[in-house]
Amino acid sequence: MTISEMSPAAPAEREASLLASVPTGLLIGGEWREASDRGTFDVHDPATGQVLATLASATSEDAVAALDAADAAQASWARTAPRVRAEILRRAFDLVTERAEDFALLMTLEMGKPLAEARGEVTYGAEFLRWFSEETVRDYGRYLTTPEGKNKILVQHKPVGPCLLITPWNFPLAMATRKVAPAIAAGCTMVLKPAKLTPLTAQYFAQTMLDAGLPAGVLNVVASSSASGISGPLLADPRLRKVSFTGSTPVGKRLMADAAQNVLRTSMELGGNAPFIVFEDADIDKAVEGAMAAKMRNMGEACTAANRFLVHETVATQFTAKFAAAMGALTTGRGTDPETKVGPLIDGGARDDVHALVSAAVEAGATVVTGGAPVDGAGYFYQPTVLADVPNDAAILGQEVFGPVAPITTFTTEQEAIKLANSTEYGLASYLYSRDFNKLLRVAEQIEFGMVGFNAGVISNAAAPFGGVKQSGLGREGGTEGIAEYTTTQYIGINDPYTQ
Ligand code: NAD
């Protein structure tokens, strides 16, 4: 029976029984255990503020114990046949898919996103397990003759070694599978530290990985109320070989500085400030549809969220009216309610930050076309908002909004649009709308973003290399590039076989 088929009374029981089935301990060496100091922290529902669960809070000592387990498992895991690793990932894909309703509900409860979106994240997140199960057996090296024709070159990929994986709160499943799956594919062991605001999905996912047959010690999970208490000792430990981080740019910079001490491999998926450019020849209805997806996925709490709407002056009035009508029609509510299109923001601080950016933009001369205020009552809801005439120097155009707010500004020439798009230290996602394919390609050549959508508001896909340039980060997740983040290259020079 699916959630929607249950009687109105049943969902509360269903939520309680699901929450009761989530492991609350630390996963170290294949066993769930308490924190060494028996410390705990609470996880809340952002739609109600109520406590959902209480988890063990890992200490620095627990983090080192998790690395002990990862280090102990590394050598045999690296020697495990690729087919065996691939089949564990494939079983994990099947199990996550079987448990899709559980994962979706957990994400809605701890993060707030509407159930339909949470189901979409399960599909997207699970796909990394299937994609990397296929990549596991196709990580090719090469064998060639040196140019002068005498000797041979053999190149092979090896697992980089034990990794620290740190994930954010906004996509609790997908951000974990995007790291865990390629690490498994490459033969690495790992310590995963999920965000303290939304760790329940990662706990449930870790149990699912054990159920799929992942050997003890390969994946260790240390949720904690002190992030630096985990990362500090691990980054300083010479057994750790890599850190993969998804989160904000300031934290990423700090981790890179710490990682430099042991010259660790780093993958950094950091913040964004995506431009959404609507050219004069765009299909406006398609652009509005794309804008809704690019802006409102996850209530705007996404690194890929369209953050700046740059619209050609000749179509700005039409685009703004249609976009504002669509935004104004969205229903705000708890994500478990089937009518809900927009859930709460993650906490009160996040909502205050969004409102401060809106207020400052209005003070600087922006017009509120729809929304513009927090929603009264329980939970951290904010009205879907469209702002027009936003001055180019307004703070809201310079930083991640991370909320359901769309600031619109206009441009006249293609070069002006490119200049505006590039006027940010970020370079993650970007979106272009036009019917002229040559123009789209010409602009893509000139904008400094790791990802560009052509007439598309959603571009994330497990088969595509996700990542940014500039201060949006280093490295790629997904695609054929994803596994390379977890391998190191070894070259073997072979003396002329004819003289042996
Ligand atoms: P955050 O940087 O506050 O936290 C991310 C993770 O880092 C969490 O697990 C947190 O506990 C941990 N952390 C925080 N301080 C730390 C420290 N000093 N040492 C070690 N770990 C620490 O980010 P957030 O608020 O959880 O997530 C939102 C941010 O993530 C946004 O900037 C968003 O753009 C970015 N993000 C990027 C991508 C991407 O793929 N580029 C994807 C999702 C989110």
XYZ file of C-alpha atoms and ligand atoms in Angstrom:
544
model
C 0.000 0.000 0.000
C 1.378 3.438 -0.859
C 1.084 6.398 1.463
C -1.591 8.038 -0.697
C -3.777 4.905 -0.414
C -3.808 5.035 3.376
C -6.632 6.429 5.476
C -6.069 9.938 6.928
C -5.248 8.421 10.336
C -2.706 5.988 8.927
C 0.052 8.445 7.858
C 0.891 9.348 11.479
C 1.342 5.658 12.350
C 3.283 5.108 9.149
C 5.604 8.026 10.009
C 6.134 6.729 13.533
C 6.921 3.176 12.429
C 9.282 4.376 9.706
C 11.113 6.671 12.131
C 11.376 3.812 14.627
C 13.099 1.694 11.956
C 15.893 4.200 11.279
C 19.164 3.228 13.026
C 20.082 5.872 15.609
C 23.698 4.876 16.248
C 27.048 5.339 14.556
C 27.977 2.783 11.895
C 31.548 1.704 12.565
C 33.069 -1.516 11.241
C 29.666 -2.897 10.247
C 28.071 -2.405 13.706
C 25.687 0.298 14.879
C 26.928 1.669 18.195
C 26.495 4.497 20.673
C 28.771 7.527 20.740
C 31.808 7.029 22.992
C 30.523 9.740 25.366
C 26.883 8.609 24.859
C 26.107 12.085 23.509
C 23.085 12.610 21.236
C 21.390 15.292 19.146
C 17.813 15.799 17.933
C 16.533 15.908 14.367
C 13.518 18.169 13.731
C 10.655 18.392 11.254
C 10.990 21.878 9.699
C 7.255 21.946 8.929
C 6.309 21.684 12.607
C 9.499 22.186 14.620
C 8.829 18.830 16.364
C 11.582 16.353 17.215
C 11.561 13.376 14.819
C 14.433 11.348 16.246
C 17.447 11.456 18.537
C 20.735 10.192 17.110
C 24.117 9.341 18.561
C 26.490 12.297 18.136
C 29.939 11.100 17.111
C 32.963 12.459 18.967
C 36.458 12.937 17.532
C 37.346 9.580 19.074
C 34.448 7.935 17.209
C 35.591 9.569 13.974
C 39.049 8.045 14.413
C 37.449 4.662 15.193
C 35.496 4.970 11.921
C 38.744 5.671 10.055
C 40.378 2.703 11.838
C 37.589 0.527 10.398
C 37.880 2.069 6.916
C 41.641 1.656 6.942
C 41.394 -1.969 8.107
C 38.950 -2.779 5.293
C 40.807 -0.903 2.527
C 43.275 -3.523 1.282
C 40.804 -6.391 0.903
C 38.132 -4.082 -0.537
C 40.582 -2.828 -3.164
C 41.286 -6.446 -4.144
C 37.593 -7.389 -4.284
C 36.637 -8.241 -7.861
C 35.034 -5.358 -9.765
C 32.074 -7.601 -10.595
C 31.461 -8.229 -6.899
C 31.559 -4.493 -6.131
C 29.303 -3.834 -9.138
C 26.734 -6.357 -7.975
C 26.607 -4.902 -4.474
C 25.870 -1.505 -6.027
C 23.241 -3.011 -8.295
C 21.559 -4.755 -5.326
C 21.654 -1.458 -3.467
C 19.913 0.207 -6.423
C 17.192 -2.453 -6.307
C 16.769 -2.106 -2.535
C 16.610 1.709 -2.576
C 14.042 1.448 -5.373
C 12.023 -1.112 -3.377
C 12.188 1.175 -0.340
C 11.485 4.314 -2.375
C 8.410 5.285 -0.369
C 10.354 5.006 2.900
C 13.227 7.131 1.602
C 10.840 9.704 0.165
C 8.867 10.030 3.383
C 12.014 10.282 5.494
C 13.335 13.110 3.335
C 10.027 14.934 3.465
C 9.927 14.592 7.234
C 13.455 15.754 7.992
C 14.006 18.208 5.141
C 10.514 19.462 4.305
C 10.381 18.924 0.527
C 7.013 17.834 -0.928
C 6.639 14.053 -1.252
C 6.478 14.203 -5.050
C 9.885 15.925 -5.090
C 11.271 13.501 -2.520
C 10.214 10.621 -4.777
C 12.030 12.336 -7.626
C 15.153 12.531 -5.475
C 14.924 8.794 -4.737
C 14.868 8.064 -8.485
C 17.760 10.466 -9.111
C 19.769 9.354 -6.071
C 19.291 5.629 -6.731
C 20.464 6.078 -10.309
C 24.002 6.813 -9.070
C 24.066 3.305 -7.599
C 23.025 1.767 -10.919
C 25.235 4.049 -13.025
C 28.334 3.327 -10.956
C 27.579 -0.402 -10.794
C 27.978 -0.244 -14.586
C 31.101 1.950 -14.390
C 32.780 -0.404 -11.892
C 33.653 -2.982 -14.548
C 34.679 -0.416 -17.207
C 37.435 1.578 -15.531
C 40.011 1.142 -18.281
C 43.771 1.674 -18.105
C 46.055 1.569 -21.171
C 49.093 -0.190 -22.619
C 51.176 1.427 -25.310
C 54.573 1.595 -26.907
C 56.835 4.535 -26.135
C 57.290 6.919 -29.117
C 60.848 5.746 -29.884
C 59.433 2.206 -30.124
C 61.462 0.315 -27.553
C 59.723 0.299 -24.203
C 56.171 -0.134 -23.028
C 53.882 2.039 -20.918
C 51.291 0.433 -18.673
C 48.782 2.725 -16.949
C 46.373 1.473 -14.321
C 43.862 3.041 -11.944
C 43.941 2.191 -8.266
C 41.574 3.215 -5.479
C 42.763 6.425 -3.865
C 42.242 4.933 -0.376
C 40.073 5.791 2.634
C 37.875 8.839 1.978
C 35.985 11.328 4.128
C 32.634 12.206 2.546
C 30.768 15.247 3.895
C 27.237 15.964 2.652
C 24.783 18.888 3.020
C 21.193 18.849 4.284
C 19.335 19.797 1.090
C 19.414 16.495 -0.871
C 19.862 13.922 1.917
C 19.895 10.835 -0.330
C 21.328 12.020 -3.638
C 24.286 13.869 -2.115
C 25.244 10.644 -0.312
C 24.820 8.279 -3.279
C 26.742 10.663 -5.576
C 29.804 10.072 -3.374
C 29.312 6.607 -1.887
C 28.568 4.873 -5.217
C 31.714 6.007 -7.118
C 33.857 5.377 -4.034
C 32.557 1.776 -3.910
C 33.008 1.424 -7.671
C 36.641 2.538 -7.400
C 37.381 0.240 -4.436
C 37.686 2.898 -1.720
C 36.516 2.623 1.863
C 34.940 5.645 3.505
C 33.675 7.618 6.470
C 30.444 9.483 5.687
C 29.423 12.496 7.744
C 25.889 13.589 6.867
C 24.530 17.032 7.779
C 23.153 17.166 11.320
C 19.902 18.739 10.086
C 18.959 15.767 7.852
C 20.938 12.651 8.838
C 18.043 10.152 8.992
C 18.053 9.372 5.272
C 21.807 8.666 5.364
C 21.328 6.340 8.362
C 18.604 4.429 6.520
C 20.713 4.374 3.356
C 23.717 2.980 5.249
C 21.574 0.124 6.608
C 20.353 -0.480 3.048
C 23.969 -0.745 1.872
C 24.631 -3.360 4.572
C 21.474 -5.199 3.464
C 22.858 -5.134 -0.100
C 25.920 -7.032 1.123
C 28.498 -4.255 1.557
C 31.273 -5.709 3.737
C 31.879 -4.318 7.230
C 34.133 -1.260 7.383
C 33.711 -0.179 3.752
C 31.080 2.437 4.661
C 31.195 3.998 8.121
C 28.735 6.714 9.124
C 29.336 9.265 11.858
C 26.520 11.769 12.260
C 27.500 14.433 14.754
C 26.468 17.742 16.240
C 30.095 18.870 15.784
C 31.176 18.809 12.133
C 34.684 20.123 12.778
C 35.087 17.591 15.606
C 34.859 14.916 12.890
C 36.719 16.562 10.010
C 39.556 17.980 12.154
C 41.153 14.728 13.363
C 40.425 12.870 10.128
C 42.009 15.469 7.840
C 45.089 15.431 10.071
C 45.350 11.615 9.969
C 47.846 10.332 7.368
C 45.678 7.266 6.693
C 42.992 9.449 5.106
C 43.650 9.973 1.377
C 40.765 12.065 0.179
C 37.984 14.416 1.191
C 34.881 14.876 -0.936
C 32.685 17.724 0.253
C 29.350 19.121 -0.861
C 28.263 22.275 0.888
C 28.874 25.991 1.114
C 31.894 27.722 -0.398
C 33.222 29.146 2.917
C 33.265 25.696 4.569
C 34.769 24.165 1.412
C 37.624 26.680 1.494
C 38.341 25.869 5.134
C 38.408 22.132 4.402
C 40.726 22.668 1.417
C 43.114 24.605 3.633
C 43.083 21.777 6.200
C 43.413 19.138 3.455
C 46.528 20.910 2.152
C 48.464 19.837 5.266
C 48.537 16.213 4.075
C 48.190 17.089 0.358
C 44.880 15.213 0.210
C 42.910 14.665 -2.949
C 39.834 16.918 -2.772
C 36.493 17.083 -4.567
C 34.534 20.225 -3.802
C 30.896 20.702 -4.819
C 30.209 24.187 -3.506
C 27.730 27.010 -3.818
C 26.191 28.460 -6.977
C 24.571 31.618 -8.301
C 22.885 30.350 -11.447
C 21.832 32.804 -14.147
C 18.620 31.993 -16.044
C 18.814 33.919 -19.315
C 15.710 34.452 -21.440
C 16.564 35.786 -24.900
C 14.125 37.767 -27.041
C 13.443 34.764 -29.322
C 12.703 32.298 -26.490
C 9.471 30.318 -26.247
C 8.151 32.233 -23.230
C 5.788 29.516 -22.015
C 8.626 26.969 -22.085
C 10.897 29.470 -20.346
C 8.320 29.958 -17.580
C 7.968 26.193 -17.186
C 11.763 25.848 -17.009
C 12.007 28.783 -14.606
C 9.526 27.116 -12.238
C 11.594 23.926 -12.224
C 14.972 25.656 -11.969
C 13.788 28.003 -9.215
C 11.337 25.982 -7.161
C 12.886 22.516 -7.011
C 13.572 21.925 -3.321
C 11.929 25.297 -2.433
C 14.915 27.013 -4.063
C 17.275 25.305 -1.604
C 19.510 23.864 -4.330
C 23.006 24.750 -5.498
C 21.650 24.592 -9.066
C 18.676 26.871 -8.266
C 18.172 29.682 -10.758
C 19.260 32.640 -8.669
C 19.242 35.510 -11.181
C 16.683 35.874 -13.965
C 18.223 37.888 -16.796
C 15.447 38.633 -19.281
C 15.658 40.517 -22.582
C 13.925 43.868 -22.181
C 11.461 43.181 -25.027
C 10.008 40.064 -23.344
C 10.468 40.992 -19.684
C 6.889 42.166 -19.060
C 5.370 39.049 -20.621
C 7.792 36.658 -18.883
C 7.386 38.354 -15.490
C 3.569 38.308 -15.614
C 3.367 34.620 -16.550
C 6.097 33.561 -14.110
C 4.547 35.525 -11.228
C 1.118 34.007 -11.964
C 2.595 30.505 -11.802
C 4.564 31.279 -8.617
C 1.560 32.913 -6.929
C -0.586 29.820 -7.603
C 1.692 27.437 -5.653
C 0.351 25.929 -2.436
C 2.589 26.086 0.622
C 2.332 23.371 3.284
C 3.740 20.303 4.979
C 5.400 18.121 2.374
C 3.286 15.084 3.289
C 0.092 16.873 2.166
C -0.581 15.868 -1.474
C -1.699 19.444 -2.271
C 1.656 20.909 -1.224
C 3.907 22.302 -3.912
C 6.216 24.305 -1.616
C 7.459 23.003 1.734
C 9.123 24.915 4.570
C 12.675 26.231 4.553
C 15.120 24.216 6.603
C 15.113 26.423 9.720
C 14.283 29.845 11.105
C 17.735 31.252 10.339
C 17.441 30.233 6.670
C 14.061 31.938 6.439
C 15.375 35.125 8.098
C 18.283 35.208 5.608
C 15.907 34.921 2.648
C 13.663 37.673 3.979
C 16.622 39.973 4.663
C 17.725 39.630 1.006
C 14.185 40.384 -0.219
C 13.842 43.423 2.076
C 17.230 44.800 1.016
C 16.327 44.372 -2.678
C 13.034 46.218 -2.167
C 14.850 49.009 -0.343
C 17.264 49.211 -3.278
C 14.344 49.737 -5.693
C 12.998 46.258 -6.594
C 9.229 45.743 -7.003
C 7.440 42.798 -5.360
C 5.290 41.205 -8.089
C 4.112 38.325 -5.894
C 4.930 37.058 -2.378
C 7.621 38.907 -0.468
C 7.018 37.730 3.101
C 7.277 34.800 5.521
C 4.080 32.752 6.038
C 2.578 33.151 9.526
C 2.175 30.113 11.798
C 4.198 27.012 12.624
C 7.096 25.890 10.399
C 9.547 27.969 8.392
C 7.486 28.767 5.321
C 8.185 31.603 2.890
C 5.878 32.849 0.142
C 6.931 32.061 -3.445
C 8.218 35.462 -4.505
C 8.996 37.285 -7.751
C 10.872 40.591 -7.663
C 11.104 42.798 -10.769
C 13.394 45.756 -11.562
C 16.100 44.411 -9.283
C 19.173 46.698 -9.487
C 22.282 44.888 -10.705
C 24.190 45.699 -7.530
C 21.501 44.312 -5.161
C 22.879 41.741 -2.690
C 20.236 39.210 -3.788
C 21.939 38.940 -7.211
C 25.387 38.479 -5.681
C 24.772 35.527 -3.357
C 22.791 32.301 -3.119
C 19.189 33.076 -2.116
C 18.468 29.453 -1.084
C 14.735 30.086 -0.979
C 11.652 30.458 -3.211
C 12.545 33.936 -4.458
C 13.137 34.925 -8.095
C 14.803 38.294 -8.742
C 14.385 39.552 -12.322
C 16.609 42.018 -14.098
C 16.710 42.974 -17.799
C 19.354 43.220 -20.514
C 19.552 44.633 -24.039
C 22.404 42.873 -25.875
C 23.813 39.348 -25.902
C 27.188 40.629 -24.702
C 25.515 42.409 -21.786
C 23.750 39.156 -20.797
C 27.054 37.265 -20.903
C 28.785 39.931 -18.827
C 26.006 39.926 -16.226
C 25.976 36.115 -16.086
C 29.727 35.987 -15.493
C 29.747 38.760 -12.880
C 29.913 36.338 -9.945
C 32.621 34.376 -8.193
C 30.453 31.251 -8.668
C 30.256 29.030 -11.768
C 28.013 26.001 -11.215
C 24.740 25.789 -13.208
C 23.331 28.167 -15.825
C 20.208 28.116 -17.988
C 19.706 29.612 -21.467
C 16.402 29.991 -23.308
C 16.357 30.759 -27.037
C 15.097 29.149 -30.276
C 18.460 29.873 -31.949
C 20.813 26.924 -31.392
C 23.835 28.821 -32.705
C 23.198 31.590 -30.213
C 22.899 29.056 -27.392
C 26.236 27.481 -28.354
C 27.905 30.876 -28.800
C 26.792 31.980 -25.338
C 27.737 28.618 -23.771
C 31.260 29.099 -25.130
C 31.525 32.431 -23.341
C 29.901 31.837 -19.986
C 31.997 30.519 -17.129
C 29.817 27.751 -15.710
C 30.461 24.036 -15.287
C 26.933 23.195 -16.464
C 24.667 24.848 -19.016
C 21.028 23.983 -19.746
C 19.671 24.734 -23.235
C 15.902 25.285 -22.925
C 16.009 22.972 -19.879
C 15.291 23.837 -16.254
C 16.549 20.550 -14.764
C 19.934 19.256 -15.898
C 21.137 16.923 -13.116
C 21.594 13.327 -14.262
C 23.742 10.471 -12.972
C 25.220 10.007 -16.466
C 26.366 13.655 -16.673
C 29.444 15.243 -15.039
C 28.043 17.515 -12.336
C 30.302 20.251 -11.005
C 31.443 23.811 -11.110
C 34.236 26.201 -11.991
C 35.579 29.233 -10.096
C 34.463 29.206 -6.444
C 31.765 26.608 -7.152
C 34.353 23.898 -6.752
C 36.667 21.264 -8.131
C 35.950 17.832 -9.572
C 32.861 16.203 -11.045
C 30.213 13.822 -9.710
C 28.455 11.400 -12.070
C 29.203 10.712 -15.710
C 32.308 8.855 -16.817
C 34.290 11.463 -14.872
C 32.757 10.534 -11.490
C 34.836 7.431 -10.774
C 38.117 9.234 -11.543
C 37.620 11.345 -8.413
C 38.221 8.163 -6.396
C 41.101 6.636 -8.319
C 44.763 7.400 -8.593
C 46.846 6.693 -11.675
C 49.850 4.391 -11.547
C 52.257 4.251 -14.480
C 54.507 1.238 -14.926
C 57.443 1.674 -17.315
C 58.425 -1.651 -18.936
C 61.840 -2.102 -20.450
C 62.058 -3.272 -24.097
C 60.499 -6.805 -24.027
C 62.859 -7.906 -26.866
C 65.932 -7.339 -24.690
C 64.571 -9.214 -21.641
P 27.388 23.730 4.887
O 28.659 24.115 4.209
O 26.962 24.525 6.050
O 27.450 22.226 5.389
C 27.733 21.150 4.520
C 28.294 20.010 5.337
O 29.520 20.426 5.906
C 27.435 19.557 6.499
O 27.574 18.162 6.673
C 28.032 20.286 7.675
O 27.820 19.624 8.898
C 29.492 20.245 7.302
N 30.309 21.290 7.919
C 29.929 22.534 8.283
N 30.972 23.182 8.855
C 32.024 22.317 8.822
C 33.377 22.385 9.262
N 33.874 23.481 9.818
N 34.158 21.302 9.070
C 33.667 20.183 8.480
N 32.408 20.062 8.058
C 31.599 21.115 8.221
O 26.290 23.699 3.727
P 24.748 23.351 3.884
O 24.073 24.526 4.483
O 24.566 22.008 4.520
O 24.339 23.183 2.351
C 24.030 24.231 1.544
C 25.208 24.607 0.669
O 25.621 23.469 -0.075
C 24.876 25.651 -0.365
O 25.933 26.563 -0.490
C 24.719 24.843 -1.647
O 24.926 25.569 -2.831
C 25.757 23.803 -1.451
N 25.480 22.644 -2.287
C 26.291 22.410 -3.344
C 26.022 21.338 -4.178
C 26.898 21.061 -5.359
O 26.838 19.938 -5.864
N 27.712 21.990 -5.822
C 24.935 20.494 -3.921
C 24.127 20.769 -2.820
C 24.418 21.846 -2.006
